[in-house]
Short mmCIF file of C-alpha atoms in Angstrom, two decimals:
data_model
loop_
_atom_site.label_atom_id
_atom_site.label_comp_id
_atom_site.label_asym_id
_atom_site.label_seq_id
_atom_site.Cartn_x
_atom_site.Cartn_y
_atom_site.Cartn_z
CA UNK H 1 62.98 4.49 -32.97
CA UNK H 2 64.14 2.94 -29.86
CA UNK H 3 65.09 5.72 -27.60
CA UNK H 4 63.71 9.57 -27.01
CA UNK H 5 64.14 11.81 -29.45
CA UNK H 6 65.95 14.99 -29.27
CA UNK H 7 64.03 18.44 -29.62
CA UNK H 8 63.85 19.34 -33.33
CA UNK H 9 64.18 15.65 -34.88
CA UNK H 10 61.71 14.84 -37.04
CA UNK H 11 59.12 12.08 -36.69
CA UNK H 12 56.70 10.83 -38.68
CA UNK H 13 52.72 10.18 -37.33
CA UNK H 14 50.73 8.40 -39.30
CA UNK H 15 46.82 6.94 -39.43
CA UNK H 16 47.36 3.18 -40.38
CA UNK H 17 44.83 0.57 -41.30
CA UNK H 18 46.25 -2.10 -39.53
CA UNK H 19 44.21 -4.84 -40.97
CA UNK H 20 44.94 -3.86 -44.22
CA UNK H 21 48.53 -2.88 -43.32
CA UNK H 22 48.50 0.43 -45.01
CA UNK H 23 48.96 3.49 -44.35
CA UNK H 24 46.14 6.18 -44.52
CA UNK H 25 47.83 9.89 -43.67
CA UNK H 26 51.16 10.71 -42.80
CA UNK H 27 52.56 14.14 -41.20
CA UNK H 28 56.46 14.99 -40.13
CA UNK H 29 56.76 17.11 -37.18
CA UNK H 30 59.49 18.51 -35.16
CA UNK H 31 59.93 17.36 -31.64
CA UNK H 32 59.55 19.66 -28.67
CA UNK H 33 60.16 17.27 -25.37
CA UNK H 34 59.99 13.20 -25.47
CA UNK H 35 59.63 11.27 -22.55
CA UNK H 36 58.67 7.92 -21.29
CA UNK H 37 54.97 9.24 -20.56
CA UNK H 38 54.37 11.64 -23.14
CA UNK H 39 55.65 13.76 -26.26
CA UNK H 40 54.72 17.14 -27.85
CA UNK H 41 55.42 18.00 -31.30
CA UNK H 42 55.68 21.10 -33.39
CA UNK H 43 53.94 21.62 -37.07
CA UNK H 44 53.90 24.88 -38.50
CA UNK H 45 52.64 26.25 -42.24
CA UNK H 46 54.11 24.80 -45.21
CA UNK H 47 54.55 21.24 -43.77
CA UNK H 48 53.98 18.67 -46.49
CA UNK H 49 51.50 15.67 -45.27
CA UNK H 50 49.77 12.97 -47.74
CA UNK H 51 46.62 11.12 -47.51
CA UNK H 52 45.33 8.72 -49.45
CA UNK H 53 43.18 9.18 -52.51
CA UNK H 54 40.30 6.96 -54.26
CA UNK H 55 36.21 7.16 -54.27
CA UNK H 56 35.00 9.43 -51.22
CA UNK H 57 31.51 9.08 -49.77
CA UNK H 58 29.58 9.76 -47.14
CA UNK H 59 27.63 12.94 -45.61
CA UNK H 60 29.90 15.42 -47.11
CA UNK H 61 32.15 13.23 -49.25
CA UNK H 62 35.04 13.27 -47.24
CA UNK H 63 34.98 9.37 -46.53
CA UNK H 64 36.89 7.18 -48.45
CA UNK H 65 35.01 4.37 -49.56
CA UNK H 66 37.79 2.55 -51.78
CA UNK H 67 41.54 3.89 -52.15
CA UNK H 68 42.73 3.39 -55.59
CA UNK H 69 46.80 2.94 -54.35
CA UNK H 70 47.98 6.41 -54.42
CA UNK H 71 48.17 9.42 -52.07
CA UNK H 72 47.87 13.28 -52.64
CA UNK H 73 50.34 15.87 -51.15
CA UNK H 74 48.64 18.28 -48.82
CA UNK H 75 50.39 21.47 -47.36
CA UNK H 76 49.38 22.63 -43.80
CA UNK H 77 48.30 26.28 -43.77
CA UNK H 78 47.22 29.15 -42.00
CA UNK H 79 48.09 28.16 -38.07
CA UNK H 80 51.27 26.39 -36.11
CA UNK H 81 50.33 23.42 -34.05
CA UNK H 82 51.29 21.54 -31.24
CA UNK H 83 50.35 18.49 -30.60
CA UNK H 84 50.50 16.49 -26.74
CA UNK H 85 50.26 12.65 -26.87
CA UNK H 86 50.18 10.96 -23.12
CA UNK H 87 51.43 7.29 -24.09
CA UNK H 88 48.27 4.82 -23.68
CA UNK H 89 45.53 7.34 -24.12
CA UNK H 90 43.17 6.78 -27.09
CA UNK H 91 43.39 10.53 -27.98
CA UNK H 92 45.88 13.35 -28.62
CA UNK H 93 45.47 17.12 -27.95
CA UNK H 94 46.00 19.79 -30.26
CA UNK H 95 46.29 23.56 -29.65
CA UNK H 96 46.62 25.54 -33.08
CA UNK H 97 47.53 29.02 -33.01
CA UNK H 98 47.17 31.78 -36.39
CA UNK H 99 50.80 31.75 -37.77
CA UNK H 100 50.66 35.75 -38.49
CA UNK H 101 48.90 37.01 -34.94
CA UNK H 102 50.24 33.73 -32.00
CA UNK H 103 46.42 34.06 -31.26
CA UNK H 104 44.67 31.50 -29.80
CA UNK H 105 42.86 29.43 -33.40
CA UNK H 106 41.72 26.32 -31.69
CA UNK H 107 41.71 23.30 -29.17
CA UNK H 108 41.12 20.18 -30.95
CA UNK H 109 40.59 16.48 -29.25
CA UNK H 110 41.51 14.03 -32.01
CA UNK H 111 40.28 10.32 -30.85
CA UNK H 112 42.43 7.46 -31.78
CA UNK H 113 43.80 4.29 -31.44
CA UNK H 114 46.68 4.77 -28.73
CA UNK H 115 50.02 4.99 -30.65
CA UNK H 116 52.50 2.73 -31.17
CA UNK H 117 56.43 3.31 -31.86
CA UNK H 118 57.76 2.18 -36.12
CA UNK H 119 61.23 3.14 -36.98
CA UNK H 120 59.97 6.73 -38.21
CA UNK H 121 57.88 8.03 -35.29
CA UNK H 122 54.57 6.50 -34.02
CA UNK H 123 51.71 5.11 -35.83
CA UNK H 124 47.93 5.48 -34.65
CA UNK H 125 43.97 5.22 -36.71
CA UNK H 126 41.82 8.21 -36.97
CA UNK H 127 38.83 7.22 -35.44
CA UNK H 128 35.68 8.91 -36.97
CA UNK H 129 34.58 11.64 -33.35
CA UNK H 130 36.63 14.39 -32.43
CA UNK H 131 36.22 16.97 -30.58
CA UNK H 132 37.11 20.84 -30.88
CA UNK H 133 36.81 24.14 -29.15
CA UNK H 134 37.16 28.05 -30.76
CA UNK H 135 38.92 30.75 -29.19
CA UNK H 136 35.59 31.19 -26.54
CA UNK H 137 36.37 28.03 -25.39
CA UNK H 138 33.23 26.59 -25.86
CA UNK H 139 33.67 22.26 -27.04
CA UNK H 140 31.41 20.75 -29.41
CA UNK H 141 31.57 17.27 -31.22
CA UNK H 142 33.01 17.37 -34.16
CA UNK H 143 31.87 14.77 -37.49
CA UNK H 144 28.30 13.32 -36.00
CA UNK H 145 26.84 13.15 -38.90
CA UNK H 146 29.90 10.86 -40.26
CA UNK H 147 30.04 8.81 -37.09
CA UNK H 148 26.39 8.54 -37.84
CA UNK H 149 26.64 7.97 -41.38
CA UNK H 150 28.80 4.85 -40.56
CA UNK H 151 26.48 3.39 -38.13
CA UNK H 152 23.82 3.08 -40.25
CA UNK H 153 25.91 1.61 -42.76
CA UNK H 154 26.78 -0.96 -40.13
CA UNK H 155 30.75 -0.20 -39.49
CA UNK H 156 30.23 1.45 -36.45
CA UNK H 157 28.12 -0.59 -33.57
CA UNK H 158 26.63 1.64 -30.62
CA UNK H 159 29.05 -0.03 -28.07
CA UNK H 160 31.73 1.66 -30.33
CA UNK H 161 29.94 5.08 -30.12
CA UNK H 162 29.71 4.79 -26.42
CA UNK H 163 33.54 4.09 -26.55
CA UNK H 164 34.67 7.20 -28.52
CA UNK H 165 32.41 9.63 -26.53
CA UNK H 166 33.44 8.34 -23.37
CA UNK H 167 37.07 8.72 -24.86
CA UNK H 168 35.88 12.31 -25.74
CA UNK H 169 34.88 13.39 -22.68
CA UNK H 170 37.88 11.87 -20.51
CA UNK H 171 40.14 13.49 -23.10
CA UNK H 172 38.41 16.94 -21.97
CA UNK H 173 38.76 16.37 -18.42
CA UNK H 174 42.46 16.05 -18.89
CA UNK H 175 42.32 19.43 -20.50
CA UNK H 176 40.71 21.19 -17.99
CA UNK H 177 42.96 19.66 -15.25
CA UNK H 178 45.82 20.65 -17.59
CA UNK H 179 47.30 17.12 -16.70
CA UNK H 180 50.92 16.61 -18.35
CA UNK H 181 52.52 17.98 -20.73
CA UNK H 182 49.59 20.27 -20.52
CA UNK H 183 50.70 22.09 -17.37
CA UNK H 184 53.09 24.94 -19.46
CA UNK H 185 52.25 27.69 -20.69
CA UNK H 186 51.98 26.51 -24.31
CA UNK H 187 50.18 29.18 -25.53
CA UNK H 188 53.59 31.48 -25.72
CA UNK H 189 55.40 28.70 -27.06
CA UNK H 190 58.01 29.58 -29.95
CA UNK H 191 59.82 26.78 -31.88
CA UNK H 192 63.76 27.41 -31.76
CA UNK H 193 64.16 29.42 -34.80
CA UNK H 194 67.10 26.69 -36.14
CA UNK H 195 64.40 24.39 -36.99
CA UNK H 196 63.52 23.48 -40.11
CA UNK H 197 60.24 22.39 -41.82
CA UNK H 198 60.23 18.42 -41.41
CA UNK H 199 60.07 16.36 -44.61
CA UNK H 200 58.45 13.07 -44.60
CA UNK H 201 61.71 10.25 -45.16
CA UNK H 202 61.23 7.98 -48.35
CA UNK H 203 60.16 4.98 -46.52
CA UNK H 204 56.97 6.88 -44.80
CA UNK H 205 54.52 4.63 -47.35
CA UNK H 206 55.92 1.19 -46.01
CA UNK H 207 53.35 -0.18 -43.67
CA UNK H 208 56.69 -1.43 -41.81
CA UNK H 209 59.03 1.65 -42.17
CA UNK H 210 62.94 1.33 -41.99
CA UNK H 211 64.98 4.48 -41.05
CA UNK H 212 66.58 5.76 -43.94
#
């Protein structure tokens, strides 16, 4: 994908492991504005995402330790989200709102590698620290005790940590400045109602995608 997409394309983000070249999750949304600086997108309940399957570990078993080659289907539920990407930044921001109600759900600071563009849509890595904040808009740090987990397994060094909380807390300082695209009023945002929900193409597994 060379140029910007229109508003309700579909593009494909997806967690990659770039030294293994594989892909680790992928998730279709629908566009809402592409630029050269930034891009929202538009998920809503009943989206179909995959993620990889295998041997899980860790503090709550939710690591995976070795993938055995396949991936599970996964349907998004409950809330509609929108997610803002500033191109460069090691994070995205995403506000989540209860499908049923258009309440408020959550704020959520997802720290990762800054994105680059595939044929499909953009591909990132999940890092292990997030960050997320309830409807009293109070921000906590979200999967410690993995991050920690990790480090004393030796995958994560402390000059890493220090990286992804610093990452964190910029991340949350754009958020309260409402930099761009934050600076509209999101929170009464409605999709158009033409959209439909986005389907991942048949090429989303190929570490190097090709538009279908």
């Amino acid at each position: 994908m060379t140029r910007q997409a229109r508003p309700g394309e579909t593009i494909v983000w997806r967690s990659v492991d770039r030294e293994k070249r594989s892909v680790q999750t992928a998730l279709p949304w629908n566009v809402v504005r592409h630029d050269e600086h930034s891009i929202v997108l538009f998920m809503r309940p009943g989206t179909v995402w995959k993620v990889r399957t295998g041997r899980y570990g860790g503090p709550r078993d939710r690591m995976l330790l070795e993938w055995d080659g396949a991936y599970a289907e996964r349907i998004w539920t409950a809330t509609n989200v929108l997610m803002f990407h500033r191109f460069g930044d090691a994070h995205s921001l995403w506000l989540a709102r209860d499908d049923a109600t258009s309440r408020l759900a959550w704020w959520y600071v997802n720290l990762e590698e800054p994105w680059h563009e595939t044929a499909i849509g953009f591909d990132s890595r999940d890092n292990l620290l997030d960050r997320w904040s309830g409807p009293d808009g109070e921000w906590h740090w979200k999967d410690e005790d993995e991050l920690a987990w990790a480090i004393a397994q030796g995958w994560v060094g402390p000059e890493r940590e220090a990286e992804l909380r610093k990452e964190g807390e910029r991340a949350l300082e754009r958020f309260r400045r409402r930099d761009p695209p934050l600076d509209d009023d999101w929170l009464g945002y409605r999709p158009d109602p033409s959209w439909t929900i986005p389907t991942l193409p048949s090429g989303w597994p190929d570490y190097e995608p090709r538009a279908d």
